[in-house]
mmCIF file with all atom_site columns, C-alpha atoms in Angstrom:
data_model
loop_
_atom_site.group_PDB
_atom_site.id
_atom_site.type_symbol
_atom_site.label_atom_id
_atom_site.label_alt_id
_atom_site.label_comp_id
_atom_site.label_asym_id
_atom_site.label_entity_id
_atom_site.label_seq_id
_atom_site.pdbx_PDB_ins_code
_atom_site.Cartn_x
_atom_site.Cartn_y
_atom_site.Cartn_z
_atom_site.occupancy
_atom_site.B_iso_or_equiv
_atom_site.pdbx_formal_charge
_atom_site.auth_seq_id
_atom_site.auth_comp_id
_atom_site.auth_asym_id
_atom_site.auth_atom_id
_atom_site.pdbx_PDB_model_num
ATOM 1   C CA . UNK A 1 1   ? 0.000   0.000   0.000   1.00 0.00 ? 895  UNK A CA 1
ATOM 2   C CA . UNK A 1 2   ? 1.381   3.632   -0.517  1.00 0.00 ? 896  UNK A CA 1
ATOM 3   C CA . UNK A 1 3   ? 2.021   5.585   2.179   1.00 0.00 ? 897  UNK A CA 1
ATOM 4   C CA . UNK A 1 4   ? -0.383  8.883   2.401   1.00 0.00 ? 898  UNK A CA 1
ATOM 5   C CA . UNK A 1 5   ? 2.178   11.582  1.884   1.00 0.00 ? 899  UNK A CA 1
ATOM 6   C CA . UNK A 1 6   ? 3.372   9.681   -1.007  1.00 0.00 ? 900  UNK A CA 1
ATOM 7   C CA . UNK A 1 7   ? 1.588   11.273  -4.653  1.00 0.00 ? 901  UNK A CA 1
ATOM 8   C CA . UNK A 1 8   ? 0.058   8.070   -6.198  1.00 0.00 ? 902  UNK A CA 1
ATOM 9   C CA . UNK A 1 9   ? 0.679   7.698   -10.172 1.00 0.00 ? 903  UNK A CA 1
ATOM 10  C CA . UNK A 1 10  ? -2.168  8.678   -12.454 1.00 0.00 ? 904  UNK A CA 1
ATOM 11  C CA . UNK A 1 11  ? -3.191  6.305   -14.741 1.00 0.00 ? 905  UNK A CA 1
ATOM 12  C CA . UNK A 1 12  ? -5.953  7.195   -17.905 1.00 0.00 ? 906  UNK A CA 1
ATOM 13  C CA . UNK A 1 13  ? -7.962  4.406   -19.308 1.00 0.00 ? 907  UNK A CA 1
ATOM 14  C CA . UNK A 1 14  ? -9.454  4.800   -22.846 1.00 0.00 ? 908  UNK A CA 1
ATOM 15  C CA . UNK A 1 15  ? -11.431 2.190   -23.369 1.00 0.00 ? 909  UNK A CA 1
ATOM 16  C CA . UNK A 1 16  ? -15.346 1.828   -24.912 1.00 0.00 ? 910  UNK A CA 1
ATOM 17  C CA . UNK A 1 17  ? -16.780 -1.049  -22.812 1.00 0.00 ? 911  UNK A CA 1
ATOM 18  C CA . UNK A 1 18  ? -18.243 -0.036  -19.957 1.00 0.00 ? 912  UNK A CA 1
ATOM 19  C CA . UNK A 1 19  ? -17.438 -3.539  -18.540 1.00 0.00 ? 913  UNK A CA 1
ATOM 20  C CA . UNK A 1 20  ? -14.063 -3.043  -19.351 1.00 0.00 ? 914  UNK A CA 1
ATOM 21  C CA . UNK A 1 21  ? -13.417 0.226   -18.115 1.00 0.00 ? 915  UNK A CA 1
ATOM 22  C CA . UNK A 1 22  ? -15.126 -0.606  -14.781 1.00 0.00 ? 916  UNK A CA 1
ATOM 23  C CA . UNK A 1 23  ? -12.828 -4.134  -14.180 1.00 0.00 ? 917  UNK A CA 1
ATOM 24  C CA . UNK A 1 24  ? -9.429  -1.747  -15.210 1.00 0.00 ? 918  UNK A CA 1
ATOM 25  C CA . UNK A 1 25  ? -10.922 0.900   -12.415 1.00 0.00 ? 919  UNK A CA 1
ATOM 26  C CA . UNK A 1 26  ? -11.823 -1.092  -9.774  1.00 0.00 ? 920  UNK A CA 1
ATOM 27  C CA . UNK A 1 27  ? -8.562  -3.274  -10.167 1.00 0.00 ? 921  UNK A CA 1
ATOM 28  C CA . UNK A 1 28  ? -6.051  -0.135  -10.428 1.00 0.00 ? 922  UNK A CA 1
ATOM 29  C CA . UNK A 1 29  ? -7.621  1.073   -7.682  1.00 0.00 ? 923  UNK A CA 1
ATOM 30  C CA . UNK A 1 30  ? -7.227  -1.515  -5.428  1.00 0.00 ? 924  UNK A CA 1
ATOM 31  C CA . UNK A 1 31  ? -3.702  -1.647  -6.711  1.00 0.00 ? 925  UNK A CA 1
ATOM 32  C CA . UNK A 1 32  ? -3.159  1.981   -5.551  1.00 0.00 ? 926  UNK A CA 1
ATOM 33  C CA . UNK A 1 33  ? -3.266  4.256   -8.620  1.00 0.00 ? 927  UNK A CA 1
ATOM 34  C CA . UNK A 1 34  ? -5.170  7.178   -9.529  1.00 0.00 ? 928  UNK A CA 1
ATOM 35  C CA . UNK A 1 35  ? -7.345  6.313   -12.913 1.00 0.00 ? 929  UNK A CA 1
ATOM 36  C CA . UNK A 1 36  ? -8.793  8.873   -14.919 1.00 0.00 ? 930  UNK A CA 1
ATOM 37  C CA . UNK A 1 37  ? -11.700 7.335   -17.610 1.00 0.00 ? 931  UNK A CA 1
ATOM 38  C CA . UNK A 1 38  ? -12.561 8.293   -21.564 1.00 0.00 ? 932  UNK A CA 1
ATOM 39  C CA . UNK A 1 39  ? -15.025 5.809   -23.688 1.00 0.00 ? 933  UNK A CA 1
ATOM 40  C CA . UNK A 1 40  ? -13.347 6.870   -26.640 1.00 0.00 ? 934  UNK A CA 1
ATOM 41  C CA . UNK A 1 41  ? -9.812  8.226   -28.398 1.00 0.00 ? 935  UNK A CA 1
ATOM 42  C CA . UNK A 1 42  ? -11.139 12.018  -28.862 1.00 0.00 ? 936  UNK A CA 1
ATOM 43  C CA . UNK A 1 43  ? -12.481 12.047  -25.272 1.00 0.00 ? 937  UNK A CA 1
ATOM 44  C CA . UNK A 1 44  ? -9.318  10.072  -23.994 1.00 0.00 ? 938  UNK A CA 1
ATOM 45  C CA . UNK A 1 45  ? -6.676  13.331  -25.770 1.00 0.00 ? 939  UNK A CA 1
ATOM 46  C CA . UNK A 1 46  ? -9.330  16.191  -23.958 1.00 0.00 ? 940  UNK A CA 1
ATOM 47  C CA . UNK A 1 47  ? -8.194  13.910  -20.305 1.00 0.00 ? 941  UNK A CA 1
ATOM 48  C CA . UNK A 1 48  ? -4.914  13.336  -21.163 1.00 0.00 ? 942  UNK A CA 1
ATOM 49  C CA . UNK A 1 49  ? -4.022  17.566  -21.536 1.00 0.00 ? 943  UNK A CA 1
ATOM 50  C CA . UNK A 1 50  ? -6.647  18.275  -18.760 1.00 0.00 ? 944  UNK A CA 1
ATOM 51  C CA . UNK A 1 51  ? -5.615  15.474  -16.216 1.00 0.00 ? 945  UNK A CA 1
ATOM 52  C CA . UNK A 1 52  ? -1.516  14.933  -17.528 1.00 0.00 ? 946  UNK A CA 1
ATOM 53  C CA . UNK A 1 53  ? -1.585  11.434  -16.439 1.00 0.00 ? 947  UNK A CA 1
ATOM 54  C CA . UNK A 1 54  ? 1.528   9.196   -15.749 1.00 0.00 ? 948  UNK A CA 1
ATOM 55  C CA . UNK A 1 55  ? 0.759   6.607   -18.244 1.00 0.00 ? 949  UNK A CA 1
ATOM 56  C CA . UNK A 1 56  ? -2.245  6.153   -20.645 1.00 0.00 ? 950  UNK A CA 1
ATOM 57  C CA . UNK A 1 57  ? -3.909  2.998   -21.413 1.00 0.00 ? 951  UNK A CA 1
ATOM 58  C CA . UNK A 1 58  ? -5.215  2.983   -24.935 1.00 0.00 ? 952  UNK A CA 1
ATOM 59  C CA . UNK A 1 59  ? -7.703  0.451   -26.730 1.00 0.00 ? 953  UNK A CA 1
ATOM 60  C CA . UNK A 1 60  ? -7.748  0.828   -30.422 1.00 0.00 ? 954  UNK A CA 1
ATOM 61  C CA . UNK A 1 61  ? -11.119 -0.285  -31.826 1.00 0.00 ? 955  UNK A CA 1
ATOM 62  C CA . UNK A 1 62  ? -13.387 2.484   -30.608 1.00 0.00 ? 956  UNK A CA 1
ATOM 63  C CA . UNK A 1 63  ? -15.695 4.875   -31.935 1.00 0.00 ? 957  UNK A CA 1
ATOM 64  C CA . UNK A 1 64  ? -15.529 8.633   -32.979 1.00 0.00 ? 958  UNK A CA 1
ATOM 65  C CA . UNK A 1 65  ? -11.525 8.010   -33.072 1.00 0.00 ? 959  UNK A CA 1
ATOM 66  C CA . UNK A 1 66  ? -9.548  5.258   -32.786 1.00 0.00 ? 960  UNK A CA 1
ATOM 67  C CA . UNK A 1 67  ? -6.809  4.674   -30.471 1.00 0.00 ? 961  UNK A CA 1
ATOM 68  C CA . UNK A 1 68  ? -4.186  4.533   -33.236 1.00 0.00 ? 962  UNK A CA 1
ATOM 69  C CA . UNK A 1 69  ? -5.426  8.566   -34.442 1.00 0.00 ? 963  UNK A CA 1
ATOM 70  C CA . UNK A 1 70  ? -5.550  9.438   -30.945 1.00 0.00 ? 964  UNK A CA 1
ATOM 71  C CA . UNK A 1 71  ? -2.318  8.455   -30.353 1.00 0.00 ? 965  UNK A CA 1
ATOM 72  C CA . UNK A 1 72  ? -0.666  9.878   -33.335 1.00 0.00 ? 966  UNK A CA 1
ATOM 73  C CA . UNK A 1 73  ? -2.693  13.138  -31.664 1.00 0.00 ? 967  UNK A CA 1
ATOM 74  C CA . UNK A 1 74  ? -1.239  13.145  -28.384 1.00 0.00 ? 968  UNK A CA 1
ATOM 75  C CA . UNK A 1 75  ? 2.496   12.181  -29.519 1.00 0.00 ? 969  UNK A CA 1
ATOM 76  C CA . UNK A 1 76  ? 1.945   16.554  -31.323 1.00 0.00 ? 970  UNK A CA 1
ATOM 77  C CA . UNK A 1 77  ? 1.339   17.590  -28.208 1.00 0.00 ? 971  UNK A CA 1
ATOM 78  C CA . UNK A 1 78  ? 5.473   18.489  -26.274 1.00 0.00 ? 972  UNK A CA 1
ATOM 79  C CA . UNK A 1 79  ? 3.474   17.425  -22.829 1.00 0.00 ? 973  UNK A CA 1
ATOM 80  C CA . UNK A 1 80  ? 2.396   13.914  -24.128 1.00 0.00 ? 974  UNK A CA 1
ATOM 81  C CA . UNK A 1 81  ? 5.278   13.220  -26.176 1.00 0.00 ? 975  UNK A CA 1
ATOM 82  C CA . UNK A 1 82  ? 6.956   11.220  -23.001 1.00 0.00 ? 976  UNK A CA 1
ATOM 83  C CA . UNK A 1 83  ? 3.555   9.474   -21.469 1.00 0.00 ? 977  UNK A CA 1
ATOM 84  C CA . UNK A 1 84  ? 4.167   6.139   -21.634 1.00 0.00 ? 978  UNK A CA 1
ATOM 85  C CA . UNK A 1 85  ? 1.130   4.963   -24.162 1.00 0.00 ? 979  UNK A CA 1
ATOM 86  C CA . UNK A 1 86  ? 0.185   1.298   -23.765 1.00 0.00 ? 980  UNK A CA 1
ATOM 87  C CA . UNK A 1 87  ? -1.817  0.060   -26.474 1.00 0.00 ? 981  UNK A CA 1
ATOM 88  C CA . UNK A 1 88  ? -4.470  -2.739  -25.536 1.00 0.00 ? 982  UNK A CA 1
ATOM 89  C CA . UNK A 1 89  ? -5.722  -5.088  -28.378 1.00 0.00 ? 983  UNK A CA 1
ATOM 90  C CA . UNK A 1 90  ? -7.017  -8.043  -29.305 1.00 0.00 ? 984  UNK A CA 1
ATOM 91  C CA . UNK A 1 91  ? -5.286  -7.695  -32.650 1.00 0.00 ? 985  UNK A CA 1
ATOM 92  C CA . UNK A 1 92  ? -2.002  -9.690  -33.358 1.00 0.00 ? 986  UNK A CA 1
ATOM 93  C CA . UNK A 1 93  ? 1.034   -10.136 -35.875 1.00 0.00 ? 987  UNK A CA 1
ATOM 94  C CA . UNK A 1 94  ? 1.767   -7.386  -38.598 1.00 0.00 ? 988  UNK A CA 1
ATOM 95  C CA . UNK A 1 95  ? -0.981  -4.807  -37.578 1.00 0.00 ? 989  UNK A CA 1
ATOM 96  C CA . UNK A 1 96  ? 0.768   -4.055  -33.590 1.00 0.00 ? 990  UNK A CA 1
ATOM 97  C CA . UNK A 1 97  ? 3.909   -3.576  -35.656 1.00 0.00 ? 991  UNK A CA 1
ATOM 98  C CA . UNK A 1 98  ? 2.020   -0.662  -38.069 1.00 0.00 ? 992  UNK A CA 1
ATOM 99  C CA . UNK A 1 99  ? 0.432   0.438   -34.451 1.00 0.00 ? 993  UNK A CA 1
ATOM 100 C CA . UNK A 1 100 ? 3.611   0.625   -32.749 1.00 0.00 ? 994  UNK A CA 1
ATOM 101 C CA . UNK A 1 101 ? 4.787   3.354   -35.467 1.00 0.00 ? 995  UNK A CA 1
ATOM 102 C CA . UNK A 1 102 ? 1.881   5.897   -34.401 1.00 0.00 ? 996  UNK A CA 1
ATOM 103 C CA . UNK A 1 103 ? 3.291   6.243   -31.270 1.00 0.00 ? 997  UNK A CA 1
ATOM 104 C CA . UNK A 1 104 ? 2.406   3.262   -28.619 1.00 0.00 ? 998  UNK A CA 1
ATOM 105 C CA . UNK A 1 105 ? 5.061   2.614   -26.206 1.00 0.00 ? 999  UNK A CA 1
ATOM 106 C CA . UNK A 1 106 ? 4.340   -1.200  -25.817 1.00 0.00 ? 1000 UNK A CA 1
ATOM 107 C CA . UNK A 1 107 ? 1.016   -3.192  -26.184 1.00 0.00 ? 1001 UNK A CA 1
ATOM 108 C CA . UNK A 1 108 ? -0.977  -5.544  -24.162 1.00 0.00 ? 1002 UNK A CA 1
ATOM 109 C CA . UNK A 1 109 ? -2.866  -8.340  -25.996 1.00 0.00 ? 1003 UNK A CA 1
ATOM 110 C CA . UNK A 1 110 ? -6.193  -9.032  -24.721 1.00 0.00 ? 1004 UNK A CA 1
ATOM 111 C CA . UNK A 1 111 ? -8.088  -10.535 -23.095 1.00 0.00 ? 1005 UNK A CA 1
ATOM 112 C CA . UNK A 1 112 ? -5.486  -10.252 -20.509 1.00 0.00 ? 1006 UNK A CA 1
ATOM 113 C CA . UNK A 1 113 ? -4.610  -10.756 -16.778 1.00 0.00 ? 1007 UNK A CA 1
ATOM 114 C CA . UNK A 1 114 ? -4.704  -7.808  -15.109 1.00 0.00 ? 1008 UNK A CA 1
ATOM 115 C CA . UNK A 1 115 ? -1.137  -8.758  -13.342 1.00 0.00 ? 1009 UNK A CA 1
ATOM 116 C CA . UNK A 1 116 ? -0.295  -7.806  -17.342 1.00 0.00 ? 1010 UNK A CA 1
ATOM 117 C CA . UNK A 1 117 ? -1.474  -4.329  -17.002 1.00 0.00 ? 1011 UNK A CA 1
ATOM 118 C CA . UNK A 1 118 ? 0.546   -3.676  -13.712 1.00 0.00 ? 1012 UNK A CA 1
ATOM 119 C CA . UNK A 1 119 ? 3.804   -5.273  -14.900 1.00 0.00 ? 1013 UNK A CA 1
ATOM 120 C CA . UNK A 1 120 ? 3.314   -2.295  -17.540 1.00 0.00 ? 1014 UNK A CA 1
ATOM 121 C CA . UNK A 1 121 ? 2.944   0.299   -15.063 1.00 0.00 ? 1015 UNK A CA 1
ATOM 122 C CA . UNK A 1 122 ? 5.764   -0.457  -13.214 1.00 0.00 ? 1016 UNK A CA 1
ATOM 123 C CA . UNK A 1 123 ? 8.083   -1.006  -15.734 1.00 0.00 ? 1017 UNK A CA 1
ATOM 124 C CA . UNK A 1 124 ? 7.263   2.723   -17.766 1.00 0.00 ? 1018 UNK A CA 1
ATOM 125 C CA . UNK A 1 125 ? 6.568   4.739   -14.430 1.00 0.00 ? 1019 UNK A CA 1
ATOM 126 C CA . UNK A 1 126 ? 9.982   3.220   -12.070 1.00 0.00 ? 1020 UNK A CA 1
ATOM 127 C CA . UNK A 1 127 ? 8.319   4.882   -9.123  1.00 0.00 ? 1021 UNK A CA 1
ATOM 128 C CA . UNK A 1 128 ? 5.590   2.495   -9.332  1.00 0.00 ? 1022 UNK A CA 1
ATOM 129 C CA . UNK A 1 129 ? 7.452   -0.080  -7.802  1.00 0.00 ? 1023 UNK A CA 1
ATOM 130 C CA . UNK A 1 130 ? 8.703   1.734   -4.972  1.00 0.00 ? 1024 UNK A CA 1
ATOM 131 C CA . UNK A 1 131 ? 5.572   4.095   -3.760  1.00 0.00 ? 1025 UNK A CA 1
ATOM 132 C CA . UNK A 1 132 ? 3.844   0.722   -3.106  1.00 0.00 ? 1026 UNK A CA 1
#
């Protein structure tokens, strides 16, 4: 558990399930973390300048913008250009390769444990592993 003085990271899920987004929450939570929501890729770049988070989750199937234009988005933004982006998918082979070039830091594939989604945390935010 972090210790109260101690500012906990702040994580920003973009994700369109409601089921989804609701499991990520309540298990980041419990984990410690700060998470910021946004159901899809143009609501997830208004959060990301508003709320600066530590690292940004990003689905890419999702409605009024995808993950891969909203990354491409963020990554023209100086403040966003070093926020770890973790791309979540259940795509595989060639296409994460054309999605890493938009800007992702690293994927997940899904489905996925959720130990997945920590081990990401704590290897892009280092402080992660120590404020816990």
């Amino acid at each position: 558990m972090k210790r109260p003085t101690e500012r906990r990271l702040k994580i920003l899920d973009v994700q369109d399930d409601p089921c989804m987004r609701m499991l990520v929450k309540d298990y980041l939570e419990r984990e410690g973390y700060e998470v910021v929501q946004a159901s899809d890729g143009q609501q997830g770049i208004e959060a990301a300048l508003r709320e600066k988070p530590d690292l940004i989750l990003m689905n890419f199937m999702m409605p009024v913008m995808d993950g891969d234009a909203a990354t491409r988005r963020l990554r023209e933004h100086p403040q966003m250009r070093d926020v770890p982006i973790i791309l979540n998918t259940a795509c595989q082979g060639e296409i994460i390769q054309e999605l890493m070039a938009s800007g992702f830091t690293d994927y997940i594939i899904l489905p996925c444990d959720p130990r997945q989604i920590t081990e990401m945390i704590q290897k892009y935010c280092p402080a992660a592993g120590r404020s816990r």
